Amino acid sequence: MKDYLWNLDALYTGYDDPNFIKDFDLMKNLYEEIPTLLQNMESFDDKDVIIEGLKTLEIIKDYTYRLKMYAQLRLAVDSNEADNTKWANTTLNLASSLKTYENALLDKILEAPCLKEMIETDAFVHQYKFILLEQLNKKDHKLDSKQEEILSMVYPTSLKAFSDMYYALTGNTTALYDGKELPLTQVKNMCHDNSSEVRKKAFLAEQEAYKSIATPLSFAISSIKQQQLKEARLRGYKDPLEKMLIESRMDKETLDAMMSSIQSYLPKFRNYLRTKANLLGYKNGLPWYEIYATLGECDFNFSIEECEELILKHFKDVSGNLYNMTKQAFDEKWIDYPTRPGKQPGAFCENLGWIKQSRLITNYNNTLSDIITVAHELGHAFHGMMIENQPVLNRDYCMPLAETASTFNENIMYNALQKDMNDHDKLLVIDSQLSALCQNILDIYARFQFETLVFEHVEEGFLTADQLCELMKEALLRSFGDGLDPEWLHPYRWITKVHYYIPDIAYYNFPYTFGALFSRGLYALYTKQGKDFIPKYEKLLAATTTNTCEDVAKIADIDLRQETFWKESLQSIVDQMDEFLQLAKGE
């Protein structure tokens, strides 16, 4: 009988594997040798500086990722094993130590006078044209070495310290539920419970728990956002949003087209929520504790075997490459399914380009949602497959495009499963899909509005917990409007979302909406064009690491700067809402 645990032997067979020891020693020796290399580069020909610099960067990125990822994957499924914690920290520290030298090597490459000429004339350098030109543009936003050193020195006691405080406070806070002190995370997860009474009681317990940590976290979010704003301007950005857009390889025109399209469709989403609220027995819109409520109890039960059979069945109808990779993943045990002590919650996928495989984690619980999660993570694996032949420095795609293949897979499974179901079960599946879409559209739109409001207000000074709650309620109403019951909003959403407390990234919200709508639009093209669209789709995924969002979309003949594409994607969601409401009336 299969245990459905993953197998990592294709990476290393253990920390005592001679290959692991050899690779670790290689990186340790490189760490000791790079200062000499950097010194010797002073006498190198400019062309040699570029070539040797890039080759050294390739080695660092490749091998630190191998070592770090192996330890982190083992730690993810067994945090109780001391060696996993030890090696995860050791490899992470080694990678962090090498980061300083990576930056120094990159600076030497970018300062070489002949770089632009080499990009066009040397085949080895030319393969890195996109990232080198990108780094040249970002160089304008770098401070002098002394300023960068100061920011680096205060980072652990400023941005990172407030971020760490967030994790410490939220991780150790309990909520009083039914007379019992429970971990806050456990009570938060009750929002998905089948019982409305449980959801409401959990919501009230959660709100009460936040009061005890709201004041220190108001200091955290105010300080993080103030420093992000000041640093962005110090580096020559207009604001943190411009910085995020550049890092996201996205134009402001694209963001504006997407956001204005969403704004024009808000009334239709609100109408759906009000109608759903009426069906659930609420007259003033949905109370927040019912935001994940379904119109009926979902009693689906899918074993892991059934999950894999269903995914293979429906992927086979779409793409031979997707099907073959998925079968390989199942056969070669890329996926770690079961929950067990020491295993982290949630799900993720890591692309392991050097062995042309991926590894996926999920905490499988036999639900429809679990099938969608497995399909989602396999999308990340497929994206990794499409870029695995890229040279090692060309394997990073931007955040907005990161969810393209994963959400495309969700669309495959949701639509395929509905076709095989009776109206009652189909209603529940559509309900589940629309609930997730409302989060990706309306909730993310609210988060974007909230962060914009915070940046506007922190210029004037510190924001108290009460002020942050008021800004959050304003943002929720800007998005959800009368789709929500105004007496039952969630004023502490600024605490529930870790994204606001990430030290180095502001506006980690709109990429989710982009991913949901972009993949939805791509799936709509697939439904129109059939399998003829798949080669174009695969080419698009392969291009995500060396192109802007706009140029990637052009491969599928999409203009992201125009509202047309975004409105078509949004309309497809509204059409599904209409189908859902029609089915609901017949129940």
mmCIF file of N, CA and C in Angstrom, residues 278-335:
data_model
loop_
_atom_site.group_PDB
_atom_site.id
_atom_site.type_symbol
_atom_site.label_atom_id
_atom_site.label_comp_id
_atom_site.label_asym_id
_atom_site.label_seq_id
_atom_site.Cartn_x
_atom_site.Cartn_y
_atom_site.Cartn_z
ATOM 1 N N ASN A 278 -29.293 36.690 0.652
ATOM 2 C CA ASN A 278 -30.736 36.441 0.768
ATOM 3 C C ASN A 278 -31.038 34.950 0.790
ATOM 4 N N LEU A 279 -30.323 34.212 -0.062
ATOM 5 C CA LEU A 279 -30.534 32.761 -0.100
ATOM 6 C C LEU A 279 -30.137 32.090 1.211
ATOM 7 N N LEU A 280 -29.175 32.709 1.904
ATOM 8 C CA LEU A 280 -28.734 32.177 3.189
ATOM 9 C C LEU A 280 -29.552 32.721 4.357
ATOM 10 N N GLY A 281 -30.463 33.642 4.048
ATOM 11 C CA GLY A 281 -31.340 34.165 5.087
ATOM 12 C C GLY A 281 -30.924 35.486 5.684
ATOM 13 N N TYR A 282 -30.024 36.218 5.016
ATOM 14 C CA TYR A 282 -29.562 37.518 5.510
ATOM 15 C C TYR A 282 -30.117 38.631 4.620
ATOM 16 N N LYS A 283 -30.623 39.693 5.223
ATOM 17 C CA LYS A 283 -31.313 40.744 4.459
ATOM 18 C C LYS A 283 -30.453 41.966 4.172
ATOM 19 N N ASN A 284 -29.319 42.122 4.861
ATOM 20 C CA ASN A 284 -28.506 43.334 4.706
ATOM 21 C C ASN A 284 -27.134 43.046 4.108
ATOM 22 N N GLY A 285 -27.045 42.007 3.302
ATOM 23 C CA GLY A 285 -25.752 41.611 2.760
ATOM 24 C C GLY A 285 -25.126 40.532 3.633
ATOM 25 N N LEU A 286 -24.010 39.998 3.191
ATOM 26 C CA LEU A 286 -23.344 38.919 3.931
ATOM 27 C C LEU A 286 -22.601 39.477 5.142
ATOM 28 N N PRO A 287 -22.827 38.930 6.335
ATOM 29 C CA PRO A 287 -21.924 39.238 7.446
ATOM 30 C C PRO A 287 -20.573 38.595 7.137
ATOM 31 N N TRP A 288 -19.494 39.217 7.603
ATOM 32 C CA TRP A 288 -18.173 38.729 7.198
ATOM 33 C C TRP A 288 -17.967 37.258 7.551
ATOM 34 N N TYR A 289 -18.542 36.808 8.669
ATOM 35 C CA TYR A 289 -18.299 35.424 9.074
ATOM 36 C C TYR A 289 -18.938 34.425 8.120
ATOM 37 N N GLU A 290 -19.736 34.906 7.156
ATOM 38 C CA GLU A 290 -20.338 34.020 6.155
ATOM 39 C C GLU A 290 -19.691 34.183 4.777
ATOM 40 N N ILE A 291 -18.545 34.839 4.734
ATOM 41 C CA ILE A 291 -17.915 35.120 3.445
ATOM 42 C C ILE A 291 -17.514 33.836 2.720
ATOM 43 N N TYR A 292 -17.260 32.744 3.476
ATOM 44 C CA TYR A 292 -16.898 31.463 2.861
ATOM 45 C C TYR A 292 -18.057 30.467 2.890
ATOM 46 N N ALA A 293 -19.247 30.926 3.306
ATOM 47 C CA ALA A 293 -20.384 30.012 3.446
ATOM 48 C C ALA A 293 -20.828 29.464 2.091
ATOM 49 N N THR A 294 -21.286 28.216 2.094
ATOM 50 C CA THR A 294 -21.854 27.620 0.884
ATOM 51 C C THR A 294 -23.357 27.418 1.095
ATOM 52 N N LEU A 295 -24.060 27.211 -0.003
ATOM 53 C CA LEU A 295 -25.516 27.078 0.077
ATOM 54 C C LEU A 295 -25.976 25.694 0.525
ATOM 55 N N GLY A 296 -25.041 24.827 0.716
ATOM 56 C CA GLY A 296 -25.394 23.493 1.190
ATOM 57 C C GLY A 296 -24.164 22.800 1.715
ATOM 58 N N GLU A 297 -24.371 21.745 2.469
ATOM 59 C CA GLU A 297 -23.223 21.026 3.002
ATOM 60 C C GLU A 297 -22.589 20.186 1.907
ATOM 61 N N CYS A 298 -21.275 20.286 1.845
ATOM 62 C CA CYS A 298 -20.523 19.552 0.832
ATOM 63 C C CYS A 298 -20.038 18.237 1.443
ATOM 64 N N ASP A 299 -20.559 17.129 0.946
ATOM 65 C CA ASP A 299 -20.173 15.834 1.515
ATOM 66 C C ASP A 299 -19.289 15.038 0.565
ATOM 67 N N PHE A 300 -18.578 15.757 -0.334
ATOM 68 C CA PHE A 300 -17.650 15.063 -1.224
ATOM 69 C C PHE A 300 -16.557 14.397 -0.390
ATOM 70 N N ASN A 301 -16.125 13.232 -0.839
ATOM 71 C CA ASN A 301 -15.029 12.541 -0.164
ATOM 72 C C ASN A 301 -14.198 11.835 -1.215
ATOM 73 N N PHE A 302 -12.992 12.337 -1.423
ATOM 74 C CA PHE A 302 -12.136 11.789 -2.472
ATOM 75 C C PHE A 302 -10.854 11.254 -1.844
ATOM 76 N N SER A 303 -10.586 9.985 -2.034
ATOM 77 C CA SER A 303 -9.314 9.426 -1.578
ATOM 78 C C SER A 303 -8.191 9.994 -2.444
ATOM 79 N N ILE A 304 -6.966 9.793 -2.008
ATOM 80 C CA ILE A 304 -5.815 10.268 -2.793
ATOM 81 C C ILE A 304 -5.793 9.560 -4.144
ATOM 82 N N GLU A 305 -6.120 8.266 -4.145
ATOM 83 C CA GLU A 305 -6.156 7.522 -5.412
ATOM 84 C C GLU A 305 -7.173 8.139 -6.365
ATOM 85 N N GLU A 306 -8.350 8.473 -5.841
ATOM 86 C CA GLU A 306 -9.394 9.088 -6.672
ATOM 87 C C GLU A 306 -8.979 10.471 -7.146
ATOM 88 N N CYS A 307 -8.310 11.197 -6.273
ATOM 89 C CA CYS A 307 -7.806 12.528 -6.641
ATOM 90 C C CYS A 307 -6.862 12.422 -7.838
ATOM 91 N N GLU A 308 -5.909 11.509 -7.754
ATOM 92 C CA GLU A 308 -4.930 11.365 -8.836
ATOM 93 C C GLU A 308 -5.597 10.890 -10.122
ATOM 94 N N GLU A 309 -6.548 9.984 -10.012
ATOM 95 C CA GLU A 309 -7.258 9.492 -11.200
ATOM 96 C C GLU A 309 -8.028 10.612 -11.892
ATOM 97 N N LEU A 310 -8.710 11.431 -11.096
ATOM 98 C CA LEU A 310 -9.492 12.536 -11.657
ATOM 99 C C LEU A 310 -8.593 13.561 -12.340
ATOM 100 N N ILE A 311 -7.494 13.902 -11.689
ATOM 101 C CA ILE A 311 -6.585 14.900 -12.257
ATOM 102 C C ILE A 311 -5.988 14.395 -13.566
ATOM 103 N N LEU A 312 -5.522 13.156 -13.572
ATOM 104 C CA LEU A 312 -4.957 12.600 -14.804
ATOM 105 C C LEU A 312 -6.005 12.555 -15.916
ATOM 106 N N LYS A 313 -7.208 12.147 -15.570
ATOM 107 C CA LYS A 313 -8.289 12.056 -16.557
ATOM 108 C C LYS A 313 -8.532 13.406 -17.239
ATOM 109 N N HIS A 314 -8.617 14.457 -16.446
ATOM 110 C CA HIS A 314 -8.983 15.756 -17.013
ATOM 111 C C HIS A 314 -7.795 16.509 -17.598
ATOM 112 N N PHE A 315 -6.586 16.276 -17.101
ATOM 113 C CA PHE A 315 -5.404 16.895 -17.697
ATOM 114 C C PHE A 315 -5.114 16.282 -19.076
ATOM 115 N N LYS A 316 -5.419 14.987 -19.214
ATOM 116 C CA LYS A 316 -5.138 14.309 -20.483
ATOM 117 C C LYS A 316 -5.913 14.938 -21.631
ATOM 118 N N ASP A 317 -7.097 15.438 -21.329
ATOM 119 C CA ASP A 317 -7.926 16.064 -22.359
ATOM 120 C C ASP A 317 -7.403 17.430 -22.793
ATOM 121 N N VAL A 318 -6.479 17.989 -22.003
ATOM 122 C CA VAL A 318 -6.015 19.359 -22.264
ATOM 123 C C VAL A 318 -4.645 19.380 -22.937
ATOM 124 N N SER A 319 -3.663 18.711 -22.322
ATOM 125 C CA SER A 319 -2.282 18.823 -22.800
ATOM 126 C C SER A 319 -1.515 17.541 -22.544
ATOM 127 N N GLY A 320 -0.869 17.035 -23.585
ATOM 128 C CA GLY A 320 -0.042 15.841 -23.433
ATOM 129 C C GLY A 320 1.125 16.086 -22.495
ATOM 130 N N ASN A 321 1.753 17.252 -22.603
ATOM 131 C CA ASN A 321 2.895 17.571 -21.741
ATOM 132 C C ASN A 321 2.466 17.669 -20.278
ATOM 133 N N LEU A 322 1.316 18.311 -20.041
ATOM 134 C CA LEU A 322 0.809 18.435 -18.672
ATOM 135 C C LEU A 322 0.469 17.056 -18.104
ATOM 136 N N TYR A 323 -0.165 16.229 -18.903
ATOM 137 C CA TYR A 323 -0.541 14.876 -18.470
ATOM 138 C C TYR A 323 0.702 14.050 -18.143
ATOM 139 N N ASN A 324 1.690 14.060 -19.039
ATOM 140 C CA ASN A 324 2.895 13.243 -18.840
ATOM 141 C C ASN A 324 3.674 13.690 -17.602
ATOM 142 N N MET A 325 3.784 15.006 -17.407
ATOM 143 C CA MET A 325 4.487 15.487 -16.220
ATOM 144 C C MET A 325 3.746 15.082 -14.945
ATOM 145 N N THR A 326 2.419 15.188 -14.978
ATOM 146 C CA THR A 326 1.617 14.842 -13.801
ATOM 147 C C THR A 326 1.736 13.351 -13.486
ATOM 148 N N LYS A 327 1.711 12.526 -14.513
ATOM 149 C CA LYS A 327 1.876 11.077 -14.298
ATOM 150 C C LYS A 327 3.254 10.779 -13.709
ATOM 151 N N GLN A 328 4.267 11.478 -14.200
ATOM 152 C CA GLN A 328 5.618 11.314 -13.641
ATOM 153 C C GLN A 328 5.634 11.726 -12.169
ATOM 154 N N ALA A 329 4.959 12.835 -11.857
ATOM 155 C CA ALA A 329 4.904 13.314 -10.473
ATOM 156 C C ALA A 329 4.272 12.276 -9.554
ATOM 157 N N PHE A 330 3.190 11.649 -10.026
ATOM 158 C CA PHE A 330 2.512 10.635 -9.216
ATOM 159 C C PHE A 330 3.360 9.364 -9.106
ATOM 160 N N ASP A 331 3.922 8.949 -10.225
ATOM 161 C CA ASP A 331 4.690 7.695 -10.247
ATOM 162 C C ASP A 331 5.990 7.796 -9.456
ATOM 163 N N GLU A 332 6.635 8.952 -9.522
ATOM 164 C CA GLU A 332 7.954 9.113 -8.900
ATOM 165 C C GLU A 332 7.889 9.778 -7.530
ATOM 166 N N LYS A 333 6.681 9.920 -7.006
ATOM 167 C CA LYS A 333 6.477 10.415 -5.640
ATOM 168 C C LYS A 333 7.061 11.813 -5.428
ATOM 169 N N TRP A 334 6.580 12.743 -6.247
ATOM 170 C CA TRP A 334 6.954 14.140 -6.067
ATOM 171 C C TRP A 334 6.141 14.801 -4.955
ATOM 172 N N ILE A 335 5.025 14.189 -4.575
ATOM 173 C CA ILE A 335 4.062 14.867 -3.698
ATOM 174 C C ILE A 335 4.033 14.217 -2.321
#
